[in-house]
PDB file of C-alpha atoms and ligand atoms in Angstrom:
ATOM      1  CA  MET A  89      81.319 117.134   8.172  1.00  0.00           C
ATOM      2  CA  ASP A  90      78.788 114.943  10.590  1.00  0.00           C
ATOM      3  CA  GLU A  91      79.130 111.458  11.495  1.00  0.00           C
ATOM      4  CA  HIS A  92      76.243 110.351   8.978  1.00  0.00           C
ATOM      5  CA  SER A  93      77.843 112.065   5.758  1.00  0.00           C
ATOM      6  CA  LEU A  94      81.138 110.735   6.751  1.00  0.00           C
ATOM      7  CA  LEU A  95      79.692 107.088   6.910  1.00  0.00           C
ATOM      8  CA  ALA A  96      77.473 107.519   3.696  1.00  0.00           C
ATOM      9  CA  SER A  97      80.825 108.476   2.342  1.00  0.00           C
ATOM     10  CA  PHE A  98      82.900 105.522   3.589  1.00  0.00           C
ATOM     11  CA  GLU A  99      80.146 103.844   2.115  1.00  0.00           C
ATOM     12  CA  SER A 100      79.736 104.573  -1.397  1.00  0.00           C
ATOM     13  CA  THR A 101      83.963 104.307  -1.185  1.00  0.00           C
ATOM     14  CA  ILE A 102      83.022 100.602  -0.818  1.00  0.00           C
ATOM     15  CA  GLY A 103      80.345 100.570  -3.082  1.00  0.00           C
ATOM     16  CA  ARG A 104      83.225 101.982  -5.697  1.00  0.00           C
ATOM     17  CA  HIS A 105      85.149  99.148  -4.784  1.00  0.00           C
ATOM     18  CA  GLU A 106      87.744 102.185  -4.153  1.00  0.00           C
ATOM     19  CA  ARG A 107      90.388 101.626  -1.348  1.00  0.00           C
ATOM     20  CA  ILE A 108      89.961 103.317   2.564  1.00  0.00           C
ATOM     21  CA  GLU A 109      93.237 105.069   3.451  1.00  0.00           C
ATOM     22  CA  PRO A 110      94.523 105.889   6.514  1.00  0.00           C
ATOM     23  CA  ARG A 111      93.499 109.315   6.598  1.00  0.00           C
ATOM     24  CA  ASP A 112      90.216 108.721   5.502  1.00  0.00           C
ATOM     25  CA  TRP A 113      87.948 108.652   8.559  1.00  0.00           C
ATOM     26  CA  MET A 114      86.433 105.302   8.891  1.00  0.00           C
ATOM     27  CA  PRO A 115      83.938 102.951  11.409  1.00  0.00           C
ATOM     28  CA  GLU A 116      85.872 102.232  14.818  1.00  0.00           C
ATOM     29  CA  GLY A 117      84.203  98.158  13.587  1.00  0.00           C
ATOM     30  CA  TYR A 118      85.986  98.622  10.452  1.00  0.00           C
ATOM     31  CA  ARG A 119      89.095  99.911  11.928  1.00  0.00           C
ATOM     32  CA  LYS A 120      89.095  97.239  14.443  1.00  0.00           C
ATOM     33  CA  THR A 121      88.226  94.179  12.350  1.00  0.00           C
ATOM     34  CA  VAL A 122      91.036  95.335   9.885  1.00  0.00           C
ATOM     35  CA  VAL A 123      93.454  95.203  12.282  1.00  0.00           C
ATOM     36  CA  ARG A 124      92.324  92.126  14.135  1.00  0.00           C
ATOM     37  CA  GLN A 125      92.221  90.184  10.336  1.00  0.00           C
ATOM     38  CA  VAL A 126      96.710  92.673   9.442  1.00  0.00           C
ATOM     39  CA  ALA A 127      97.812  91.754  12.586  1.00  0.00           C
ATOM     40  CA  GLN A 128      95.699  88.178  12.467  1.00  0.00           C
ATOM     41  CA  HIS A 129      97.921  87.385   9.060  1.00  0.00           C
ATOM     42  CA  ALA A 130     101.445  89.809  10.460  1.00  0.00           C
ATOM     43  CA  HIS A 131     101.790  87.059  13.577  1.00  0.00           C
ATOM     44  CA  SER A 132     100.871  84.099  10.885  1.00  0.00           C
ATOM     45  CA  GLU A 133     104.063  84.750   9.270  1.00  0.00           C
ATOM     46  CA  ILE A 134     106.328  85.182  12.076  1.00  0.00           C
ATOM     47  CA  ILE A 135     104.931  82.260  14.018  1.00  0.00           C
ATOM     48  CA  GLY A 136     105.079  80.404  10.239  1.00  0.00           C
ATOM     49  CA  MET A 137     109.239  80.475   9.881  1.00  0.00           C
ATOM     50  CA  GLN A 138     109.438  77.699  13.270  1.00  0.00           C
ATOM     51  CA  PRO A 139     108.711  74.930  11.526  1.00  0.00           C
ATOM     52  CA  GLU A 140     110.398  75.171   9.271  1.00  0.00           C
ATOM     53  CA  GLY A 141     112.905  77.102  10.629  1.00  0.00           C
ATOM     54  CA  GLN A 142     113.877  74.113  12.336  1.00  0.00           C
ATOM     55  CA  TRP A 143     115.085  72.652   9.064  1.00  0.00           C
ATOM     56  CA  ILE A 144     117.639  74.718   8.166  1.00  0.00           C
ATOM     57  CA  GLY A 145     121.068  73.811   9.372  1.00  0.00           C
ATOM     58  CA  ARG A 146     119.643  69.920   8.438  1.00  0.00           C
ATOM     59  CA  ALA A 147     118.492  70.242   5.202  1.00  0.00           C
ATOM     60  CA  PRO A 148     120.686  68.271   3.311  1.00  0.00           C
ATOM     61  CA  SER A 149     122.754  70.247   0.945  1.00  0.00           C
ATOM     62  CA  LEU A 150     124.015  73.344   0.402  1.00  0.00           C
ATOM     63  CA  ARG A 151     121.002  74.218  -2.425  1.00  0.00           C
ATOM     64  CA  ARG A 152     118.577  73.147   0.127  1.00  0.00           C
ATOM     65  CA  LYS A 153     119.535  75.413   2.556  1.00  0.00           C
ATOM     66  CA  ALA A 154     120.070  78.130   0.830  1.00  0.00           C
ATOM     67  CA  ILE A 155     116.677  78.428  -0.840  1.00  0.00           C
ATOM     68  CA  LEU A 156     115.088  76.779   3.061  1.00  0.00           C
ATOM     69  CA  LEU A 157     117.265  79.823   4.469  1.00  0.00           C
ATOM     70  CA  ALA A 158     115.731  82.693   1.600  1.00  0.00           C
ATOM     71  CA  LYS A 159     112.119  81.430   2.214  1.00  0.00           C
ATOM     72  CA  VAL A 160     112.028  81.906   5.842  1.00  0.00           C
ATOM     73  CA  GLN A 161     113.302  84.686   5.331  1.00  0.00           C
ATOM     74  CA  ASP A 162     111.177  86.106   2.580  1.00  0.00           C
ATOM     75  CA  GLU A 163     108.067  84.897   5.945  1.00  0.00           C
ATOM     76  CA  ALA A 164     110.286  87.563   7.988  1.00  0.00           C
ATOM     77  CA  GLY A 165     109.486  90.014   5.134  1.00  0.00           C
ATOM     78  CA  HIS A 166     106.178  89.536   4.870  1.00  0.00           C
ATOM     79  CA  GLY A 167     105.398  90.171   8.495  1.00  0.00           C
ATOM     80  CA  LEU A 168     107.409  92.848   8.569  1.00  0.00           C
ATOM     81  CA  TYR A 169     105.405  94.345   5.590  1.00  0.00           C
ATOM     82  CA  LEU A 170     101.810  93.772   7.326  1.00  0.00           C
ATOM     83  CA  TYR A 171     102.851  95.044  11.283  1.00  0.00           C
ATOM     84  CA  SER A 172     104.009  98.231   9.072  1.00  0.00           C
ATOM     85  CA  ALA A 173      99.930  98.286   7.305  1.00  0.00           C
ATOM     86  CA  CYS A 174      98.759  97.580  10.910  1.00  0.00           C
ATOM     87  CA  GLU A 175     100.992  99.910  12.371  1.00  0.00           C
ATOM     88  CA  THR A 176      99.174 102.488  10.373  1.00  0.00           C
ATOM     89  CA  LEU A 177      95.667 102.083  11.991  1.00  0.00           C
ATOM     90  CA  GLY A 178      96.999 103.578  15.165  1.00  0.00           C
ATOM     91  CA  VAL A 179      99.011 100.281  17.189  1.00  0.00           C
ATOM     92  CA  SER A 180     101.861 100.135  17.963  1.00  0.00           C
ATOM     93  CA  ARG A 181     103.889  96.381  16.340  1.00  0.00           C
ATOM     94  CA  ALA A 182     105.115  96.501  20.458  1.00  0.00           C
ATOM     95  CA  GLU A 183     101.560  96.423  21.117  1.00  0.00           C
ATOM     96  CA  LEU A 184     101.003  93.720  18.449  1.00  0.00           C
ATOM     97  CA  THR A 185     103.502  91.527  19.541  1.00  0.00           C
ATOM     98  CA  GLU A 186     102.676  91.739  23.286  1.00  0.00           C
ATOM     99  CA  MET A 187      98.743  90.638  22.085  1.00  0.00           C
ATOM    100  CA  LEU A 188     100.507  87.671  20.713  1.00  0.00           C
ATOM    101  CA  ILE A 189     102.663  86.565  23.159  1.00  0.00           C
ATOM    102  CA  GLU A 190      99.886  87.187  25.688  1.00  0.00           C
ATOM    103  CA  GLY A 191      97.513  84.370  23.627  1.00  0.00           C
ATOM    104  CA  ARG A 192      95.530  87.455  23.175  1.00  0.00           C
ATOM    105  CA  GLN A 193      96.043  87.197  19.223  1.00  0.00           C
ATOM    106  CA  LYS A 194      95.732  84.940  16.791  1.00  0.00           C
ATOM    107  CA  TYR A 195      97.589  83.619  13.842  1.00  0.00           C
ATOM    108  CA  SER A 196      97.113  80.800  11.680  1.00  0.00           C
ATOM    109  CA  SER A 197      96.212  76.916  13.551  1.00  0.00           C
ATOM    110  CA  ILE A 198      98.074  75.204  10.795  1.00  0.00           C
ATOM    111  CA  PHE A 199     101.587  76.319  12.256  1.00  0.00           C
ATOM    112  CA  ASN A 200      99.993  74.404  15.355  1.00  0.00           C
ATOM    113  CA  TYR A 201     101.529  71.485  14.077  1.00  0.00           C
ATOM    114  CA  PRO A 202     105.322  70.225  13.775  1.00  0.00           C
ATOM    115  CA  ALA A 203     107.374  69.461  11.362  1.00  0.00           C
ATOM    116  CA  LEU A 204     108.602  66.151  11.163  1.00  0.00           C
ATOM    117  CA  SER A 205     110.698  64.842   8.730  1.00  0.00           C
ATOM    118  CA  TYR A 206     112.273  67.072   5.645  1.00  0.00           C
ATOM    119  CA  ALA A 207     109.547  66.457   3.090  1.00  0.00           C
ATOM    120  CA  ASP A 208     107.079  68.351   6.126  1.00  0.00           C
ATOM    121  CA  VAL A 209     109.278  71.211   3.997  1.00  0.00           C
ATOM    122  CA  GLY A 210     108.268  70.907   0.632  1.00  0.00           C
ATOM    123  CA  THR A 211     104.412  70.525   1.703  1.00  0.00           C
ATOM    124  CA  ILE A 212     104.714  73.124   3.196  1.00  0.00           C
ATOM    125  CA  GLY A 213     105.974  75.341   0.368  1.00  0.00           C
ATOM    126  CA  TRP A 214     103.347  73.185  -1.874  1.00  0.00           C
ATOM    127  CA  LEU A 215     100.493  73.248   0.683  1.00  0.00           C
ATOM    128  CA  VAL A 216      99.926  75.567   3.622  1.00  0.00           C
ATOM    129  CA  ASP A 217     102.292  78.331   0.963  1.00  0.00           C
ATOM    130  CA  GLY A 218      99.721  77.110  -1.263  1.00  0.00           C
ATOM    131  CA  ALA A 219      96.610  77.734   0.291  1.00  0.00           C
ATOM    132  CA  ALA A 220      97.933  81.343   1.843  1.00  0.00           C
ATOM    133  CA  ILE A 221      98.202  81.635  -2.102  1.00  0.00           C
ATOM    134  CA  CYS A 222      94.525  81.035  -2.191  1.00  0.00           C
ATOM    135  CA  ASN A 223      93.209  83.018   0.362  1.00  0.00           C
ATOM    136  CA  GLN A 224      96.066  86.116  -0.250  1.00  0.00           C
ATOM    137  CA  VAL A 225      94.763  86.684  -3.956  1.00  0.00           C
ATOM    138  CA  PRO A 226      91.799  87.820  -3.840  1.00  0.00           C
ATOM    139  CA  LEU A 227      92.961  90.072  -0.300  1.00  0.00           C
ATOM    140  CA  CYS A 228      95.184  92.809  -3.151  1.00  0.00           C
ATOM    141  CA  ARG A 229      91.510  93.774  -3.752  1.00  0.00           C
ATOM    142  CA  THR A 230      90.577  94.326  -0.231  1.00  0.00           C
ATOM    143  CA  SER A 231      89.312  97.501   1.383  1.00  0.00           C
ATOM    144  CA  TYR A 232      91.809  98.863   2.944  1.00  0.00           C
ATOM    145  CA  GLY A 233      95.164 100.141   1.013  1.00  0.00           C
ATOM    146  CA  PRO A 234      97.929  99.419   3.033  1.00  0.00           C
ATOM    147  CA  TYR A 235      96.832  95.625   3.459  1.00  0.00           C
ATOM    148  CA  GLY A 236      95.880  95.273  -0.242  1.00  0.00           C
ATOM    149  CA  ARG A 237      99.527  96.925  -1.137  1.00  0.00           C
ATOM    150  CA  SER A 238     101.522  94.651   0.969  1.00  0.00           C
ATOM    151  CA  MET A 239      99.304  91.724   0.112  1.00  0.00           C
ATOM    152  CA  ILE A 240     100.531  92.388  -4.060  1.00  0.00           C
ATOM    153  CA  ARG A 241     104.610  92.042  -2.907  1.00  0.00           C
ATOM    154  CA  ILE A 242     103.162  88.782  -0.850  1.00  0.00           C
ATOM    155  CA  CYS A 243     102.181  86.938  -3.071  1.00  0.00           C
ATOM    156  CA  LYS A 244     104.260  87.247  -5.979  1.00  0.00           C
ATOM    157  CA  GLU A 245     106.826  85.560  -3.151  1.00  0.00           C
ATOM    158  CA  GLU A 246     104.219  83.304  -1.924  1.00  0.00           C
ATOM    159  CA  SER A 247     104.115  81.609  -5.057  1.00  0.00           C
ATOM    160  CA  PHE A 248     107.454  81.170  -5.327  1.00  0.00           C
ATOM    161  CA  HIS A 249     107.150  79.339  -2.130  1.00  0.00           C
ATOM    162  CA  GLN A 250     104.483  77.439  -3.136  1.00  0.00           C
ATOM    163  CA  ARG A 251     107.189  76.579  -6.992  1.00  0.00           C
ATOM    164  CA  GLN A 252     109.885  75.649  -4.612  1.00  0.00           C
ATOM    165  CA  GLY A 253     107.591  73.026  -2.509  1.00  0.00           C
ATOM    166  CA  PHE A 254     106.178  71.644  -5.280  1.00  0.00           C
ATOM    167  CA  GLU A 255     109.891  71.362  -6.261  1.00  0.00           C
ATOM    168  CA  LEU A 256     111.530  69.496  -3.447  1.00  0.00           C
ATOM    169  CA  LEU A 257     109.039  66.852  -3.031  1.00  0.00           C
ATOM    170  CA  ALA A 258     108.758  66.016  -6.899  1.00  0.00           C
ATOM    171  CA  THR A 259     112.601  65.903  -6.736  1.00  0.00           C
ATOM    172  CA  MET A 260     111.796  63.446  -3.576  1.00  0.00           C
ATOM    173  CA  MET A 261     109.203  61.146  -5.494  1.00  0.00           C
ATOM    174  CA  ARG A 262     111.637  60.360  -8.192  1.00  0.00           C
ATOM    175  CA  GLY A 263     113.983  59.384  -5.422  1.00  0.00           C
ATOM    176  CA  THR A 264     113.722  56.901  -4.022  1.00  0.00           C
ATOM    177  CA  ASP A 265     110.912  54.233  -2.340  1.00  0.00           C
ATOM    178  CA  GLU A 266     112.134  55.379   1.346  1.00  0.00           C
ATOM    179  CA  GLN A 267     111.888  59.094  -0.218  1.00  0.00           C
ATOM    180  CA  ARG A 268     108.750  58.414  -1.755  1.00  0.00           C
ATOM    181  CA  ALA A 269     107.396  56.957   1.939  1.00  0.00           C
ATOM    182  CA  MET A 270     108.723  59.758   3.203  1.00  0.00           C
ATOM    183  CA  VAL A 271     106.244  62.426   0.664  1.00  0.00           C
ATOM    184  CA  GLN A 272     103.223  60.394   1.344  1.00  0.00           C
ATOM    185  CA  GLU A 273     103.341  60.336   4.800  1.00  0.00           C
ATOM    186  CA  SER A 274     103.738  64.003   5.317  1.00  0.00           C
ATOM    187  CA  VAL A 275     100.853  64.519   3.014  1.00  0.00           C
ATOM    188  CA  ASP A 276      99.035  62.476   5.005  1.00  0.00           C
ATOM    189  CA  ARG A 277      99.713  64.446   7.922  1.00  0.00           C
ATOM    190  CA  PHE A 278      99.043  67.958   6.274  1.00  0.00           C
ATOM    191  CA  TRP A 279      96.236  67.880   3.728  1.00  0.00           C
ATOM    192  CA  TRP A 280      93.192  68.056   6.654  1.00  0.00           C
ATOM    193  CA  PRO A 281      95.384  71.012   8.884  1.00  0.00           C
ATOM    194  CA  ALA A 282      96.466  73.169   5.408  1.00  0.00           C
ATOM    195  CA  LEU A 283      92.395  72.837   4.497  1.00  0.00           C
ATOM    196  CA  MET A 284      91.263  73.940   8.022  1.00  0.00           C
ATOM    197  CA  MET A 285      93.233  76.793   7.419  1.00  0.00           C
ATOM    198  CA  PHE A 286      90.103  78.627   5.432  1.00  0.00           C
ATOM    199  CA  GLY A 287      88.491  78.831   8.943  1.00  0.00           C
ATOM    200  CA  PRO A 288      85.197  77.326   9.862  1.00  0.00           C
ATOM    201  CA  PRO A 289      82.340  76.574   7.615  1.00  0.00           C
ATOM    202  CA  ASP A 290      80.202  79.276   5.938  1.00  0.00           C
ATOM    203  CA  ASP A 291      77.573  79.050   8.516  1.00  0.00           C
ATOM    204  CA  ASP A 292      79.662  78.065  11.255  1.00  0.00           C
ATOM    205  CA  SER A 293      81.216  81.799  10.597  1.00  0.00           C
ATOM    206  CA  PRO A 294      79.903  84.827  12.243  1.00  0.00           C
ATOM    207  CA  ASN A 295      82.297  87.265  10.684  1.00  0.00           C
ATOM    208  CA  THR A 296      82.101  86.518   7.788  1.00  0.00           C
ATOM    209  CA  ALA A 297      79.132  88.526   6.200  1.00  0.00           C
ATOM    210  CA  GLN A 298      80.489  92.400   7.614  1.00  0.00           C
ATOM    211  CA  SER A 299      83.541  91.490   6.190  1.00  0.00           C
ATOM    212  CA  MET A 300      82.348  90.920   3.087  1.00  0.00           C
ATOM    213  CA  ALA A 301      80.051  93.563   3.206  1.00  0.00           C
ATOM    214  CA  TRP A 302      83.092  96.376   4.198  1.00  0.00           C
ATOM    215  CA  GLY A 303      85.340  94.687   1.271  1.00  0.00           C
ATOM    216  CA  ILE A 304      87.621  93.505   3.863  1.00  0.00           C
ATOM    217  CA  LYS A 305      87.368  89.590   2.430  1.00  0.00           C
ATOM    218  CA  ARG A 306      86.490  88.993  -0.937  1.00  0.00           C
ATOM    219  CA  ASN A 307      85.371  85.232  -0.480  1.00  0.00           C
ATOM    220  CA  THR A 308      83.933  83.196   1.884  1.00  0.00           C
ATOM    221  CA  ASN A 309      85.891  80.439   3.785  1.00  0.00           C
ATOM    222  CA  ASP A 310      83.892  77.367   2.022  1.00  0.00           C
ATOM    223  CA  ASP A 311      84.519  78.671  -1.391  1.00  0.00           C
ATOM    224  CA  LEU A 312      88.696  79.557  -0.981  1.00  0.00           C
ATOM    225  CA  ARG A 313      88.645  75.804   0.349  1.00  0.00           C
ATOM    226  CA  GLN A 314      87.099  74.253  -2.435  1.00  0.00           C
ATOM    227  CA  ARG A 315      89.366  76.161  -5.088  1.00  0.00           C
ATOM    228  CA  MET A 316      92.308  75.416  -3.024  1.00  0.00           C
ATOM    229  CA  VAL A 317      90.848  71.301  -3.641  1.00  0.00           C
ATOM    230  CA  ASP A 318      90.545  71.972  -7.161  1.00  0.00           C
ATOM    231  CA  MET A 319      94.303  73.910  -7.907  1.00  0.00           C
ATOM    232  CA  THR A 320      96.146  71.063  -5.454  1.00  0.00           C
ATOM    233  CA  VAL A 321      94.105  67.633  -6.776  1.00  0.00           C
ATOM    234  CA  PRO A 322      95.514  67.911 -10.145  1.00  0.00           C
ATOM    235  CA  GLN A 323      98.726  68.959  -9.094  1.00  0.00           C
ATOM    236  CA  ALA A 324      98.897  65.622  -6.480  1.00  0.00           C
ATOM    237  CA  ALA A 325      98.154  63.437  -9.342  1.00  0.00           C
ATOM    238  CA  VAL A 326     101.297  64.992 -11.339  1.00  0.00           C
ATOM    239  CA  LEU A 327     103.314  64.236  -8.075  1.00  0.00           C
ATOM    240  CA  GLY A 328     102.044  61.222  -8.136  1.00  0.00           C
ATOM    241  CA  VAL A 329     100.984  61.232  -4.062  1.00  0.00           C
ATOM    242  CA  THR A 330      97.605  60.409  -2.457  1.00  0.00           C
ATOM    243  CA  LEU A 331      95.316  63.152  -1.226  1.00  0.00           C
ATOM    244  CA  PRO A 332      93.756  61.377   2.064  1.00  0.00           C
ATOM    245  CA  ASP A 333      90.365  61.827   1.321  1.00  0.00           C
ATOM    246  CA  PRO A 334      87.968  58.953   0.373  1.00  0.00           C
ATOM    247  CA  ASP A 335      85.368  61.176  -1.092  1.00  0.00           C
ATOM    248  CA  LEU A 336      87.653  63.542  -3.272  1.00  0.00           C
ATOM    249  CA  LYS A 337      85.574  62.552  -6.102  1.00  0.00           C
ATOM    250  CA  TRP A 338      84.991  65.152  -9.615  1.00  0.00           C
ATOM    251  CA  ASN A 339      81.702  66.343  -9.771  1.00  0.00           C
ATOM    252  CA  GLU A 340      80.670  67.448 -13.634  1.00  0.00           C
ATOM    253  CA  GLU A 341      78.091  68.883 -13.100  1.00  0.00           C
ATOM    254  CA  ARG A 342      79.827  71.876 -10.575  1.00  0.00           C
ATOM    255  CA  GLN A 343      82.839  71.155 -12.217  1.00  0.00           C
ATOM    256  CA  SER A 344      84.775  71.163  -9.114  1.00  0.00           C
ATOM    257  CA  TYR A 345      85.554  68.155  -6.729  1.00  0.00           C
ATOM    258  CA  ASP A 346      83.670  67.376  -4.007  1.00  0.00           C
ATOM    259  CA  PHE A 347      85.636  66.628  -1.404  1.00  0.00           C
ATOM    260  CA  GLY A 348      85.174  65.436   2.233  1.00  0.00           C
ATOM    261  CA  ALA A 349      85.015  67.431   5.385  1.00  0.00           C
ATOM    262  CA  PRO A 350      87.689  68.447   7.918  1.00  0.00           C
ATOM    263  CA  ASP A 351      88.013  67.652  11.534  1.00  0.00           C
ATOM    264  CA  TRP A 352      85.688  70.697  12.668  1.00  0.00           C
ATOM    265  CA  ASP A 353      86.891  69.535  17.049  1.00  0.00           C
ATOM    266  CA  GLU A 354      90.505  69.044  15.903  1.00  0.00           C
ATOM    267  CA  PHE A 355      90.636  72.697  14.706  1.00  0.00           C
ATOM    268  CA  LYS A 356      88.673  74.131  17.673  1.00  0.00           C
ATOM    269  CA  ALA A 357      91.027  72.660  20.090  1.00  0.00           C
ATOM    270  CA  VAL A 358      93.968  73.788  17.601  1.00  0.00           C
ATOM    271  CA  ILE A 359      92.505  77.904  17.766  1.00  0.00           C
ATOM    272  CA  SER A 360      91.678  77.644  21.260  1.00  0.00           C
ATOM    273  CA  GLY A 361      95.025  77.007  21.912  1.00  0.00           C
ATOM    274  CA  ASN A 362      95.454  73.111  22.654  1.00  0.00           C
ATOM    275  CA  GLY A 363      97.040  71.787  19.575  1.00  0.00           C
ATOM    276  CA  PRO A 364     100.753  69.845  19.049  1.00  0.00           C
ATOM    277  CA  CYS A 365     102.574  73.367  18.978  1.00  0.00           C
ATOM    278  CA  ASN A 366     100.842  75.539  20.868  1.00  0.00           C
ATOM    279  CA  THR A 367     102.794  76.439  23.701  1.00  0.00           C
ATOM    280  CA  GLN A 368     105.896  75.327  22.544  1.00  0.00           C
ATOM    281  CA  ARG A 369     105.406  78.187  19.601  1.00  0.00           C
ATOM    282  CA  ILE A 370     103.987  81.190  21.976  1.00  0.00           C
ATOM    283  CA  ALA A 371     107.273  80.402  24.150  1.00  0.00           C
ATOM    284  CA  HIS A 372     110.070  80.475  21.652  1.00  0.00           C
ATOM    285  CA  ARG A 373     108.191  84.231  20.422  1.00  0.00           C
ATOM    286  CA  ARG A 374     108.179  85.629  24.032  1.00  0.00           C
ATOM    287  CA  ARG A 375     112.155  84.045  24.768  1.00  0.00           C
ATOM    288  CA  ALA A 376     112.949  84.887  20.896  1.00  0.00           C
ATOM    289  CA  HIS A 377     111.333  88.699  22.082  1.00  0.00           C
ATOM    290  CA  GLU A 378     113.539  89.026  25.097  1.00  0.00           C
ATOM    291  CA  ASP A 379     116.492  88.534  23.603  1.00  0.00           C
ATOM    292  CA  GLY A 380     115.781  90.884  21.431  1.00  0.00           C
ATOM    293  CA  ALA A 381     115.389  93.433  24.042  1.00  0.00           C
ATOM    294  CA  TRP A 382     118.720  95.251  23.634  1.00  0.00           C
ATOM    295  CA  VAL A 383     119.069  95.044  20.469  1.00  0.00           C
ATOM    296  CA  ARG A 384     115.780  97.345  20.586  1.00  0.00           C
ATOM    297  CA  GLU A 385     117.226 100.060  23.129  1.00  0.00           C
ATOM    298  CA  ALA A 386     120.393 100.200  21.359  1.00  0.00           C
ATOM    299  CA  ALA A 387     118.459 101.198  17.824  1.00  0.00           C
ATOM    300  CA  LEU A 388     116.507 103.033  19.867  1.00  0.00           C
ATOM    301  CA  ALA A 389     119.345 104.977  21.594  1.00  0.00           C
ATOM    302  CA  PHE A 390     121.385 105.895  18.309  1.00  0.00           C
ATOM    303  CA  ALA A 391     118.020 107.053  16.681  1.00  0.00           C
ATOM    304  CA  ARG A 392     117.982 109.085  19.090  1.00  0.00           C
ATOM    305  CA  ARG A 393     121.676 110.188  19.434  1.00  0.00           C
ATOM    306  CA  SER A 394     121.897 110.589  15.381  1.00  0.00           C
ATOM    307  CA  ASN A 395     118.843 112.664  16.091  1.00  0.00           C
ATOM    308  CA  GLU A 396     120.365 115.484  18.739  1.00  0.00           C
ATOM    309  CA  GLU A 397     123.471 115.596  16.005  1.00  0.00           C
ATOM    310  CA  SER A 398     120.815 116.064  13.539  1.00  0.00           C
ATOM    311  CA  HIS A 399     120.008 119.498  15.306  1.00  0.00           C
ATOM    312  CA  GLU A 400     123.421 120.812  16.671  1.00  0.00           C
TER     313      GLU A 400
HETATM  314 FE1  FE2 B 171     104.306  84.867   4.497  1.00  0.00          FE
HETATM  315 FE1  FE2 B 172     105.330  82.186   2.290  1.00  0.00          FE
END
C-alpha cells in the first residue's frame, strides 16, 4: 500500500473508534505524540513515588505503613506497564529513563511539590490520585491499544488509592483539633496544584486539538478540571474541610461548580524546572538509576548465560 492509502486506513480506524496496534502503520506525528504522552505518564508514576515514599518510614502504625508501602509499589507497577506500552513504539525503557534524568521529557507538575506532613499522604491519595482518575478513566478508550489496555488496570488501582487517601483524611478529621488543622493545612497546599495537573487552560493548550483528532486524548483540559471540581466538592463537605477558593460556587444553570483560576504563572515556573522540588526529584531518580546499574548488569549476564545454556 502507498502512503496515501495507509493514511486513509489509519484515519478510518480512528474514525470507527477502534484501536491502533503496534503492528499497524501510523503517521510519525501520531507515534511521537503517543510516545511523549505515555512516557510523561510513566515518568509521573515513577517520580510520584518520591513524595509519599518519604513517609513510609514515618507512618504512625504498622497498618498505615503496610497501606502506604502497597500504594507506592502500585505506582512503580504503573510506571512499568507504561514503559512497556511505550516500548511497543520502538523506544527502549533505557532511552526513556535517560530522557527523564536529562530533563528532556517531563512528568506531572504535581510531584515537584513536597509532602510536608503526614496528612499529605491522605491528601495526595484523595486529590492527586483523584485527579489522575479524572484524567485516566477517559484514556481507557484512547486510540493506542497498549496504552488504553494499561489504563484499564491502572484505573482500578488508582480508585483504590483515592479511597485510601480519603479514608486516612476522614480518620484524622475524627481525631484531635491538631489533626484536623493538619488536614486543612495540607488541603490548602494541594488544592490548586491538583487542579493544575490537568494542564494549561484550553485556549493555551496548542496540542490538544491534534491529540483529540487522533483519539489520543478524549477530553480537553478544562473539561477534565471541571469534572474534578464537581467530583471533589461534595467529598470535601463529607470530610468537613474547606477548599481554598472563595469563587467556588454551585451554578444552577450549568449544573456544575464555578471556580477560580489556578496561578498559571506558578504552573509555568514549575513545569519549566523551577518548582520547589524539581532538582531534588531528578537528582534522586538519577542516583537510584546509578545505584541500580549492577542489578541491570547482573540481570543481563544471567539472561545471556541462561540463553547459552538453553542452546547447548
Ligand atoms: Fe499510578
Ligand atoms: Fe495512584
